[in-house]
Amino acid sequence: MEVGKTKTYVYSDAELDRAEGEAIEALKTHSQQPIPDPDRWLDEELKRNILLTSLDVAINWARRSSLWPVVCFPACCAFEFITTAASRFDISRFGMEIIRASPRQADLMITAGTLTWKMAPQVRRIYDQMAEPKWVIAMGACGISGGIFASSYSVVPGYNRIIPVDVYVPGCPPRPEALLYGIQMLHHKISKRSIVIER
Ligand code: SF4
């Protein structure tokens, strides 16, 4: 009820019920359609980004894209490996710039140097402590066959006498490009693996 210039509402119980009913009806009238989902763009994004593949491909991709080399640099090939890891050649593009001092956090051994029989038990122990699956790249003539020291009484004529080797990179020393090619060959080998065979 309006008295003078001041609005004064006086409700009886019946008027309260009527006002409440009007409010409900008004809300009902304006609520006949669902409110559009503000996150609908998420569905569109998912449709454009779903990739179907096999478990083997996904696991092999992850493994070859995150090879972590263990420290194993007994001689001069080490400098070529260091150069390969530095900015000009840059192995971080393969996800392998983390060179681990702990064999338990590494799955790749790059044999960058001459190996003597005196050092051989330690290298074998490091290999045994590395996480499975693990791989070995024999780098340089010494890593492959003992190189110029092959006939020496004290030099191991190839790392493959004490550990299984996956890829051989020849040279004395091999240039970084050769080591990068060897790493790509190892990627190719890993991509052929299957978890079925592993079991
Ligand atoms: S292959 Fe040549 S550069 Fe490499 S460790 Fe042997 S002697 Fe040194």
PDB file of C-alpha atoms and ligand atoms in Angstrom:
ATOM      1  CA  MET A   1       0.000   0.000   0.000  1.00  0.00           C
ATOM      2  CA  GLU A   2       1.374   3.394  -0.926  1.00  0.00           C
ATOM      3  CA  VAL A   3       0.839   6.216   1.600  1.00  0.00           C
ATOM      4  CA  GLY A   4       1.864   9.695   0.448  1.00  0.00           C
ATOM      5  CA  LYS A   5       5.384   9.609  -1.116  1.00  0.00           C
ATOM      6  CA  THR A   6       6.566   6.669   1.019  1.00  0.00           C
ATOM      7  CA  LYS A   7       6.067   3.114  -0.203  1.00  0.00           C
ATOM      8  CA  THR A   8       4.772   0.959   2.551  1.00  0.00           C
ATOM      9  CA  TYR A   9       4.007  -2.692   1.947  1.00  0.00           C
ATOM     10  CA  VAL A  10       1.760  -4.416   4.293  1.00  0.00           C
ATOM     11  CA  TYR A  11       1.363  -8.113   3.676  1.00  0.00           C
ATOM     12  CA  SER A  12      -1.139 -10.469   5.076  1.00  0.00           C
ATOM     13  CA  ASP A  13      -0.338 -14.176   5.051  1.00  0.00           C
ATOM     14  CA  ALA A  14      -2.281 -14.463   1.814  1.00  0.00           C
ATOM     15  CA  GLU A  15      -0.333 -11.604   0.233  1.00  0.00           C
ATOM     16  CA  LEU A  16       2.991 -13.206   1.260  1.00  0.00           C
ATOM     17  CA  ASP A  17       1.910 -16.455  -0.367  1.00  0.00           C
ATOM     18  CA  ARG A  18       0.895 -14.616  -3.527  1.00  0.00           C
ATOM     19  CA  ALA A  19       4.167 -12.670  -3.720  1.00  0.00           C
ATOM     20  CA  GLU A  20       6.153 -15.852  -3.208  1.00  0.00           C
ATOM     21  CA  GLY A  21       4.119 -17.619  -5.867  1.00  0.00           C
ATOM     22  CA  GLU A  22       4.719 -14.759  -8.330  1.00  0.00           C
ATOM     23  CA  ALA A  23       8.461 -14.930  -7.708  1.00  0.00           C
ATOM     24  CA  ILE A  24       8.489 -18.681  -8.275  1.00  0.00           C
ATOM     25  CA  GLU A  25       6.457 -18.354 -11.458  1.00  0.00           C
ATOM     26  CA  ALA A  26       8.774 -15.635 -12.765  1.00  0.00           C
ATOM     27  CA  LEU A  27      11.833 -17.824 -12.101  1.00  0.00           C
ATOM     28  CA  LYS A  28      10.101 -20.792 -13.704  1.00  0.00           C
ATOM     29  CA  THR A  29       9.220 -18.736 -16.791  1.00  0.00           C
ATOM     30  CA  HIS A  30      12.837 -17.705 -17.294  1.00  0.00           C
ATOM     31  CA  SER A  31      14.277 -21.159 -16.589  1.00  0.00           C
ATOM     32  CA  GLN A  32      12.777 -23.231 -19.382  1.00  0.00           C
ATOM     33  CA  GLN A  33      16.123 -23.822 -21.122  1.00  0.00           C
ATOM     34  CA  PRO A  34      19.365 -25.130 -19.599  1.00  0.00           C
ATOM     35  CA  ILE A  35      22.042 -22.513 -19.029  1.00  0.00           C
ATOM     36  CA  PRO A  36      24.802 -23.080 -21.673  1.00  0.00           C
ATOM     37  CA  ASP A  37      27.850 -24.917 -20.257  1.00  0.00           C
ATOM     38  CA  PRO A  38      30.642 -22.341 -19.971  1.00  0.00           C
ATOM     39  CA  ASP A  39      33.235 -25.151 -20.306  1.00  0.00           C
ATOM     40  CA  ARG A  40      31.942 -26.563 -23.597  1.00  0.00           C
ATOM     41  CA  TRP A  41      35.149 -25.436 -25.309  1.00  0.00           C
ATOM     42  CA  LEU A  42      36.889 -28.184 -23.320  1.00  0.00           C
ATOM     43  CA  ASP A  43      35.026 -30.832 -25.313  1.00  0.00           C
ATOM     44  CA  GLU A  44      36.137 -29.219 -28.547  1.00  0.00           C
ATOM     45  CA  GLU A  45      39.765 -29.121 -27.438  1.00  0.00           C
ATOM     46  CA  LEU A  46      39.696 -32.796 -26.453  1.00  0.00           C
ATOM     47  CA  LYS A  47      38.289 -33.797 -29.812  1.00  0.00           C
ATOM     48  CA  ARG A  48      41.157 -32.073 -31.541  1.00  0.00           C
ATOM     49  CA  ASN A  49      43.842 -33.557 -29.273  1.00  0.00           C
ATOM     50  CA  ILE A  50      43.047 -37.245 -28.865  1.00  0.00           C
ATOM     51  CA  LEU A  51      45.734 -39.537 -30.241  1.00  0.00           C
ATOM     52  CA  LEU A  52      45.229 -43.285 -30.484  1.00  0.00           C
ATOM     53  CA  THR A  53      48.263 -45.565 -30.464  1.00  0.00           C
ATOM     54  CA  SER A  54      49.514 -48.835 -29.007  1.00  0.00           C
ATOM     55  CA  LEU A  55      50.996 -49.221 -25.534  1.00  0.00           C
ATOM     56  CA  ASP A  56      54.305 -50.356 -27.063  1.00  0.00           C
ATOM     57  CA  VAL A  57      54.635 -47.184 -29.110  1.00  0.00           C
ATOM     58  CA  ALA A  58      53.829 -44.953 -26.133  1.00  0.00           C
ATOM     59  CA  ILE A  59      56.236 -46.744 -23.751  1.00  0.00           C
ATOM     60  CA  ASN A  60      59.040 -46.899 -26.314  1.00  0.00           C
ATOM     61  CA  TRP A  61      58.564 -43.227 -27.126  1.00  0.00           C
ATOM     62  CA  ALA A  62      58.842 -42.337 -23.442  1.00  0.00           C
ATOM     63  CA  ARG A  63      61.904 -44.531 -22.919  1.00  0.00           C
ATOM     64  CA  ARG A  64      63.873 -43.337 -25.902  1.00  0.00           C
ATOM     65  CA  SER A  65      62.986 -39.711 -25.161  1.00  0.00           C
ATOM     66  CA  SER A  66      64.392 -39.797 -21.631  1.00  0.00           C
ATOM     67  CA  LEU A  67      67.599 -41.838 -21.714  1.00  0.00           C
ATOM     68  CA  TRP A  68      69.770 -40.808 -18.789  1.00  0.00           C
ATOM     69  CA  PRO A  69      73.467 -41.646 -19.243  1.00  0.00           C
ATOM     70  CA  VAL A  70      75.537 -42.835 -16.301  1.00  0.00           C
ATOM     71  CA  VAL A  71      78.992 -41.366 -15.701  1.00  0.00           C
ATOM     72  CA  CYS A  72      81.502 -43.736 -17.373  1.00  0.00           C
ATOM     73  CA  PHE A  73      84.347 -41.686 -18.839  1.00  0.00           C
ATOM     74  CA  PRO A  74      87.638 -43.547 -18.238  1.00  0.00           C
ATOM     75  CA  ALA A  75      89.707 -41.911 -21.027  1.00  0.00           C
ATOM     76  CA  CYS A  76      89.976 -39.396 -23.870  1.00  0.00           C
ATOM     77  CA  CYS A  77      86.673 -40.198 -25.687  1.00  0.00           C
ATOM     78  CA  ALA A  78      85.074 -38.486 -22.697  1.00  0.00           C
ATOM     79  CA  PHE A  79      85.876 -35.068 -24.178  1.00  0.00           C
ATOM     80  CA  GLU A  80      83.895 -35.879 -27.310  1.00  0.00           C
ATOM     81  CA  PHE A  81      80.999 -36.960 -25.146  1.00  0.00           C
ATOM     82  CA  ILE A  82      81.259 -33.748 -23.129  1.00  0.00           C
ATOM     83  CA  THR A  83      81.257 -31.757 -26.370  1.00  0.00           C
ATOM     84  CA  THR A  84      78.204 -33.688 -27.539  1.00  0.00           C
ATOM     85  CA  ALA A  85      76.423 -32.773 -24.320  1.00  0.00           C
ATOM     86  CA  ALA A  86      77.401 -29.080 -24.538  1.00  0.00           C
ATOM     87  CA  SER A  87      75.423 -26.348 -26.260  1.00  0.00           C
ATOM     88  CA  ARG A  88      76.761 -26.689 -29.829  1.00  0.00           C
ATOM     89  CA  PHE A  89      75.529 -30.257 -30.300  1.00  0.00           C
ATOM     90  CA  ASP A  90      73.197 -30.444 -27.297  1.00  0.00           C
ATOM     91  CA  ILE A  91      71.816 -33.859 -26.318  1.00  0.00           C
ATOM     92  CA  SER A  92      69.116 -32.204 -24.222  1.00  0.00           C
ATOM     93  CA  ARG A  93      66.956 -32.214 -27.356  1.00  0.00           C
ATOM     94  CA  PHE A  94      66.774 -35.990 -26.801  1.00  0.00           C
ATOM     95  CA  GLY A  95      65.842 -35.554 -23.136  1.00  0.00           C
ATOM     96  CA  MET A  96      69.214 -36.960 -22.006  1.00  0.00           C
ATOM     97  CA  GLU A  97      71.090 -33.973 -20.635  1.00  0.00           C
ATOM     98  CA  ILE A  98      70.775 -35.358 -17.105  1.00  0.00           C
ATOM     99  CA  ILE A  99      73.993 -37.339 -16.682  1.00  0.00           C
ATOM    100  CA  ARG A 100      73.654 -39.330 -13.507  1.00  0.00           C
ATOM    101  CA  ALA A 101      76.363 -40.112 -10.998  1.00  0.00           C
ATOM    102  CA  SER A 102      74.108 -42.794  -9.532  1.00  0.00           C
ATOM    103  CA  PRO A 103      73.643 -45.922 -11.694  1.00  0.00           C
ATOM    104  CA  ARG A 104      70.226 -46.490 -10.138  1.00  0.00           C
ATOM    105  CA  GLN A 105      68.979 -43.317 -11.858  1.00  0.00           C
ATOM    106  CA  ALA A 106      70.489 -44.145 -15.256  1.00  0.00           C
ATOM    107  CA  ASP A 107      69.521 -46.463 -18.100  1.00  0.00           C
ATOM    108  CA  LEU A 108      72.283 -45.777 -20.641  1.00  0.00           C
ATOM    109  CA  MET A 109      76.033 -46.384 -20.428  1.00  0.00           C
ATOM    110  CA  ILE A 110      78.194 -44.633 -23.026  1.00  0.00           C
ATOM    111  CA  THR A 111      81.656 -46.162 -22.815  1.00  0.00           C
ATOM    112  CA  ALA A 112      83.702 -43.018 -23.438  1.00  0.00           C
ATOM    113  CA  GLY A 113      87.242 -44.307 -23.051  1.00  0.00           C
ATOM    114  CA  THR A 114      89.781 -47.102 -22.786  1.00  0.00           C
ATOM    115  CA  LEU A 115      88.914 -49.707 -20.175  1.00  0.00           C
ATOM    116  CA  THR A 116      91.622 -51.484 -18.208  1.00  0.00           C
ATOM    117  CA  TRP A 117      91.116 -54.837 -16.547  1.00  0.00           C
ATOM    118  CA  LYS A 118      91.738 -53.130 -13.227  1.00  0.00           C
ATOM    119  CA  MET A 119      88.692 -50.878 -13.826  1.00  0.00           C
ATOM    120  CA  ALA A 120      86.547 -53.606 -15.399  1.00  0.00           C
ATOM    121  CA  PRO A 121      84.957 -54.950 -12.166  1.00  0.00           C
ATOM    122  CA  GLN A 122      83.833 -51.442 -11.221  1.00  0.00           C
ATOM    123  CA  VAL A 123      82.283 -50.809 -14.652  1.00  0.00           C
ATOM    124  CA  ARG A 124      80.537 -54.185 -14.491  1.00  0.00           C
ATOM    125  CA  ARG A 125      79.206 -53.323 -11.025  1.00  0.00           C
ATOM    126  CA  ILE A 126      77.904 -49.958 -12.257  1.00  0.00           C
ATOM    127  CA  TYR A 127      76.153 -51.721 -15.145  1.00  0.00           C
ATOM    128  CA  ASP A 128      74.608 -54.292 -12.787  1.00  0.00           C
ATOM    129  CA  GLN A 129      73.256 -51.504 -10.562  1.00  0.00           C
ATOM    130  CA  MET A 130      71.605 -49.609 -13.430  1.00  0.00           C
ATOM    131  CA  ALA A 131      67.836 -49.720 -13.730  1.00  0.00           C
ATOM    132  CA  GLU A 132      66.158 -52.112 -16.194  1.00  0.00           C
ATOM    133  CA  PRO A 133      65.700 -51.771 -19.099  1.00  0.00           C
ATOM    134  CA  LYS A 134      69.197 -50.468 -19.835  1.00  0.00           C
ATOM    135  CA  TRP A 135      71.375 -49.956 -22.868  1.00  0.00           C
ATOM    136  CA  VAL A 136      75.049 -49.582 -23.770  1.00  0.00           C
ATOM    137  CA  ILE A 137      76.716 -47.577 -26.534  1.00  0.00           C
ATOM    138  CA  ALA A 138      80.339 -48.638 -27.148  1.00  0.00           C
ATOM    139  CA  MET A 139      81.969 -45.332 -28.050  1.00  0.00           C
ATOM    140  CA  GLY A 140      85.289 -45.215 -29.893  1.00  0.00           C
ATOM    141  CA  ALA A 141      87.809 -47.793 -31.034  1.00  0.00           C
ATOM    142  CA  CYS A 142      88.796 -48.530 -27.432  1.00  0.00           C
ATOM    143  CA  GLY A 143      85.192 -49.146 -26.444  1.00  0.00           C
ATOM    144  CA  ILE A 144      84.654 -51.467 -29.396  1.00  0.00           C
ATOM    145  CA  SER A 145      87.900 -53.455 -29.472  1.00  0.00           C
ATOM    146  CA  GLY A 146      90.513 -51.893 -27.224  1.00  0.00           C
ATOM    147  CA  GLY A 147      91.661 -49.670 -30.109  1.00  0.00           C
ATOM    148  CA  ILE A 148      95.369 -48.997 -30.324  1.00  0.00           C
ATOM    149  CA  PHE A 149      95.790 -50.669 -26.936  1.00  0.00           C
ATOM    150  CA  ALA A 150      94.058 -53.888 -27.942  1.00  0.00           C
ATOM    151  CA  SER A 151      97.194 -56.032 -27.598  1.00  0.00           C
ATOM    152  CA  SER A 152      98.076 -54.599 -24.218  1.00  0.00           C
ATOM    153  CA  TYR A 153      97.988 -57.013 -21.270  1.00  0.00           C
ATOM    154  CA  SER A 154      96.121 -54.436 -19.193  1.00  0.00           C
ATOM    155  CA  VAL A 155      93.380 -53.252 -21.586  1.00  0.00           C
ATOM    156  CA  VAL A 156      89.977 -54.902 -22.087  1.00  0.00           C
ATOM    157  CA  PRO A 157      89.649 -55.574 -25.849  1.00  0.00           C
ATOM    158  CA  GLY A 158      86.126 -54.201 -26.032  1.00  0.00           C
ATOM    159  CA  TYR A 159      83.438 -53.500 -23.459  1.00  0.00           C
ATOM    160  CA  ASN A 160      81.423 -56.344 -24.931  1.00  0.00           C
ATOM    161  CA  ARG A 161      83.713 -58.707 -23.013  1.00  0.00           C
ATOM    162  CA  ILE A 162      82.079 -57.657 -19.745  1.00  0.00           C
ATOM    163  CA  ILE A 163      78.677 -56.091 -20.623  1.00  0.00           C
ATOM    164  CA  PRO A 164      76.223 -56.453 -23.551  1.00  0.00           C
ATOM    165  CA  VAL A 165      76.598 -53.656 -26.119  1.00  0.00           C
ATOM    166  CA  ASP A 166      73.647 -52.351 -28.163  1.00  0.00           C
ATOM    167  CA  VAL A 167      75.292 -49.855 -30.536  1.00  0.00           C
ATOM    168  CA  TYR A 168      78.907 -49.454 -31.701  1.00  0.00           C
ATOM    169  CA  VAL A 169      80.219 -45.988 -32.642  1.00  0.00           C
ATOM    170  CA  PRO A 170      83.641 -46.285 -34.350  1.00  0.00           C
ATOM    171  CA  GLY A 171      86.383 -43.637 -34.452  1.00  0.00           C
ATOM    172  CA  CYS A 172      89.395 -42.520 -32.442  1.00  0.00           C
ATOM    173  CA  PRO A 173      87.755 -40.513 -31.132  1.00  0.00           C
ATOM    174  CA  PRO A 174      84.344 -40.447 -32.833  1.00  0.00           C
ATOM    175  CA  ARG A 175      83.146 -36.907 -33.489  1.00  0.00           C
ATOM    176  CA  PRO A 176      79.993 -35.679 -31.737  1.00  0.00           C
ATOM    177  CA  GLU A 177      78.027 -36.130 -34.970  1.00  0.00           C
ATOM    178  CA  ALA A 178      78.961 -39.840 -34.949  1.00  0.00           C
ATOM    179  CA  LEU A 179      77.855 -40.212 -31.338  1.00  0.00           C
ATOM    180  CA  LEU A 180      74.586 -38.430 -32.124  1.00  0.00           C
ATOM    181  CA  TYR A 181      74.042 -40.851 -34.995  1.00  0.00           C
ATOM    182  CA  GLY A 182      74.714 -43.756 -32.633  1.00  0.00           C
ATOM    183  CA  ILE A 183      72.164 -42.341 -30.186  1.00  0.00           C
ATOM    184  CA  GLN A 184      69.608 -42.168 -32.989  1.00  0.00           C
ATOM    185  CA  MET A 185      70.377 -45.796 -33.875  1.00  0.00           C
ATOM    186  CA  LEU A 186      69.695 -46.704 -30.248  1.00  0.00           C
ATOM    187  CA  HIS A 187      66.390 -44.800 -30.418  1.00  0.00           C
ATOM    188  CA  HIS A 188      65.520 -46.874 -33.468  1.00  0.00           C
ATOM    189  CA  LYS A 189      66.378 -50.074 -31.596  1.00  0.00           C
ATOM    190  CA  ILE A 190      64.291 -49.069 -28.563  1.00  0.00           C
ATOM    191  CA  SER A 191      61.296 -48.244 -30.771  1.00  0.00           C
ATOM    192  CA  LYS A 192      61.266 -51.906 -31.924  1.00  0.00           C
ATOM    193  CA  ARG A 193      60.818 -53.252 -28.393  1.00  0.00           C
ATOM    194  CA  SER A 194      57.620 -54.779 -27.098  1.00  0.00           C
ATOM    195  CA  ILE A 195      56.447 -55.156 -23.528  1.00  0.00           C
ATOM    196  CA  VAL A 196      55.145 -58.614 -24.498  1.00  0.00           C
ATOM    197  CA  ILE A 197      58.672 -59.786 -25.319  1.00  0.00           C
ATOM    198  CA  GLU A 198      59.980 -58.219 -22.100  1.00  0.00           C
ATOM    199  CA  ARG A 199      57.734 -60.493 -20.062  1.00  0.00           C
TER     200      ARG A 199
HETATM  201  S1  SF4 B   1      89.195 -44.429 -29.044  1.00  0.00           S
HETATM  202 FE1  SF4 B   1      90.889 -42.974 -29.214  1.00  0.00          FE
HETATM  203  S2  SF4 B   1      90.096 -41.113 -28.267  1.00  0.00           S
HETATM  204 FE2  SF4 B   1      88.742 -42.794 -27.609  1.00  0.00          FE
HETATM  205  S3  SF4 B   1      89.581 -43.491 -25.660  1.00  0.00           S
HETATM  206 FE3  SF4 B   1      90.523 -44.734 -27.272  1.00  0.00          FE
HETATM  207  S4  SF4 B   1      92.460 -43.685 -27.762  1.00  0.00           S
HETATM  208 FE4  SF4 B   1      91.154 -42.236 -26.646  1.00  0.00          FE
END
